[in-house]
Short mmCIF file of C-alpha atoms in Angstrom, two decimals:
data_model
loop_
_atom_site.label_atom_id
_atom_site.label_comp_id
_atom_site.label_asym_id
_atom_site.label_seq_id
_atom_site.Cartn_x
_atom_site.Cartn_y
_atom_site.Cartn_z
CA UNK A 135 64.95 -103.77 88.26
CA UNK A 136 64.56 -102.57 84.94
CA UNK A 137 66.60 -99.60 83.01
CA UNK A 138 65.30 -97.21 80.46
CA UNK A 139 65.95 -97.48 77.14
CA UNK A 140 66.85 -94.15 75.67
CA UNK A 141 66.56 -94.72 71.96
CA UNK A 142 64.91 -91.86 69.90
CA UNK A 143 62.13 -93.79 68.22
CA UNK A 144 61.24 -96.04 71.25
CA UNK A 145 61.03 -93.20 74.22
CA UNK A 146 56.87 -91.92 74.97
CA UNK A 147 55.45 -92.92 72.00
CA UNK A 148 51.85 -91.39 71.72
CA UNK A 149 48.70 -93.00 69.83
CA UNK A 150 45.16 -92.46 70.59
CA UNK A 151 43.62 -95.16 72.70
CA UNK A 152 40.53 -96.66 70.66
CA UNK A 153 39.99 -99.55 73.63
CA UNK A 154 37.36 -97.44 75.13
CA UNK A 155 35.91 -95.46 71.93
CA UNK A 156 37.20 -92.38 73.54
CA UNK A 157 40.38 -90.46 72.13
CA UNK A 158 42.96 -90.65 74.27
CA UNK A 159 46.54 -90.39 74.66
CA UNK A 160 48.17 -93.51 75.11
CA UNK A 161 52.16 -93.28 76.27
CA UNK A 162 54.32 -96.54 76.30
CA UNK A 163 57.84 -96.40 78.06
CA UNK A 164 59.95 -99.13 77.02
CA UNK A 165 63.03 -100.41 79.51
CA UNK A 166 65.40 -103.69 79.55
CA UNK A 167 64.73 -106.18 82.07
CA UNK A 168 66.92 -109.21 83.61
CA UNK A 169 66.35 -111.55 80.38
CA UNK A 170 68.49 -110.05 77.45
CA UNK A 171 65.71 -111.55 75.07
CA UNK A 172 62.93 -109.75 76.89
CA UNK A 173 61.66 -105.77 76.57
CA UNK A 174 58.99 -104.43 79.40
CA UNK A 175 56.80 -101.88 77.54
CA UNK A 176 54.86 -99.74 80.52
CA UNK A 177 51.16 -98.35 79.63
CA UNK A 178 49.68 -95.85 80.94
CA UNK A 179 46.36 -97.55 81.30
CA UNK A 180 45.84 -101.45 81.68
CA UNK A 181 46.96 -104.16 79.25
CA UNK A 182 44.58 -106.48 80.66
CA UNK A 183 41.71 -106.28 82.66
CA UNK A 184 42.54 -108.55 85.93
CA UNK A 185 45.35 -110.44 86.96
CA UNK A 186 48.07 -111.38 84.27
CA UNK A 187 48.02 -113.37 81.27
CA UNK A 188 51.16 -115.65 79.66
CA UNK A 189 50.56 -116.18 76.32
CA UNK A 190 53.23 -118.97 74.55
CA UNK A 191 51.65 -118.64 70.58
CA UNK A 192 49.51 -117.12 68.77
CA UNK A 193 47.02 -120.23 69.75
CA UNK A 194 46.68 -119.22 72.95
CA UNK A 195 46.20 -115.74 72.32
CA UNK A 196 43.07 -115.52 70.91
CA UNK A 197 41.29 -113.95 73.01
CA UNK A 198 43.84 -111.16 72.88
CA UNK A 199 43.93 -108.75 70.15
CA UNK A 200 47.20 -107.31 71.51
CA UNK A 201 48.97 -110.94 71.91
CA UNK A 202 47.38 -111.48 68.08
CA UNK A 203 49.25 -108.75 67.00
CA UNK A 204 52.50 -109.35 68.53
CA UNK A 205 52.65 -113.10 67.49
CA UNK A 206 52.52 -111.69 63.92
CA UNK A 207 55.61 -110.36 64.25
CA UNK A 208 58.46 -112.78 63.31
CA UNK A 209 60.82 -113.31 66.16
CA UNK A 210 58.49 -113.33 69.05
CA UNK A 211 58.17 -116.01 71.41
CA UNK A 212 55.89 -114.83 74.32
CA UNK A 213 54.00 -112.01 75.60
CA UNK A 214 53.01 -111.14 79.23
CA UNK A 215 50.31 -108.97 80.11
CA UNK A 216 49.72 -108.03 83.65
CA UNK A 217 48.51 -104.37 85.24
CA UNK A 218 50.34 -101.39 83.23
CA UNK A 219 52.65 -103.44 81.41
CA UNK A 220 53.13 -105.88 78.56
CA UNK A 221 56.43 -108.33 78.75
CA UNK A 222 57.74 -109.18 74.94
CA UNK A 223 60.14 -112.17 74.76
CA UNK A 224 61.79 -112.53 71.16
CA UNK A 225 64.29 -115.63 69.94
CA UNK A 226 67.72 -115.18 70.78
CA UNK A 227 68.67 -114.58 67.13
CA UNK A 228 66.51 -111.62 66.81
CA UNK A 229 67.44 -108.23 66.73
CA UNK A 230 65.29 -105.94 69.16
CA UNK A 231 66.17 -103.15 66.40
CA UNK A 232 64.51 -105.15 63.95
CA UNK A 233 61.45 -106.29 66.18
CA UNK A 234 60.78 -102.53 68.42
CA UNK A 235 58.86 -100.46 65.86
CA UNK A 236 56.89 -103.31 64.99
CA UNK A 237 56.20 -103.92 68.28
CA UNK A 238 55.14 -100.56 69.34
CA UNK A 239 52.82 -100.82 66.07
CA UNK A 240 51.40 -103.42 67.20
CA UNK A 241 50.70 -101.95 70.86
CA UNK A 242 49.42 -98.83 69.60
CA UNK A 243 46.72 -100.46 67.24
CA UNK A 244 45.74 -102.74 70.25
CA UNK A 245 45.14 -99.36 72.38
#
């Protein structure tokens, strides 16, 4: 079961949602899950369309702008996508201070 993370600059963060063409607001929660080296970012609209998605590099996420943009960020190692939610794995070394506000960047100009 995940836990909330209450840290100031990760809780509700709001950006417009330009997946549709339509302004929207787009809130992502952000909570801790089983695997230290993972962070479960919630949606409040899909991440992908159907099913779920694993992506393991950059390669393989091509065909997702939101992957894309994660992979960019040094110190990420996979990303999930499946219903609400978007699973971010990052290399044991890394700091999840140093990686969240690039993350949530990266989120928000995928949405």
């Amino acid at each position: 079961m995940a836990i909330p993370v209450h840290l100031e600059f990760l809780e509700n963060q709001i950006v417009p949602n330009k997946k549709e063409g339509i302004p929207m607001a787009v809130e992502v929660s952000v909570s801790t899950t089983p695997n230290e080296n993972a962070m479960k970012y919630t949606l409040n609209c899909n991440s992908v369309e159907s099913g779920h998605k694993t992506y393991a590099n950059v390669e393989a996420a091509e065909d997702s702008p939101v992957a894309k943009a994660l992979f960019a960020i040094d110190g990420v190692t996979q990303v999930f996508l499946m219903a609400d939610f978007i699973s971010v794995t990052k290399k044991p070394e890394a700091s999840w201070g140093s990686l969240e506000t690039a993350i949530l960047d990266a989120i928000k100009s995928a949405y």
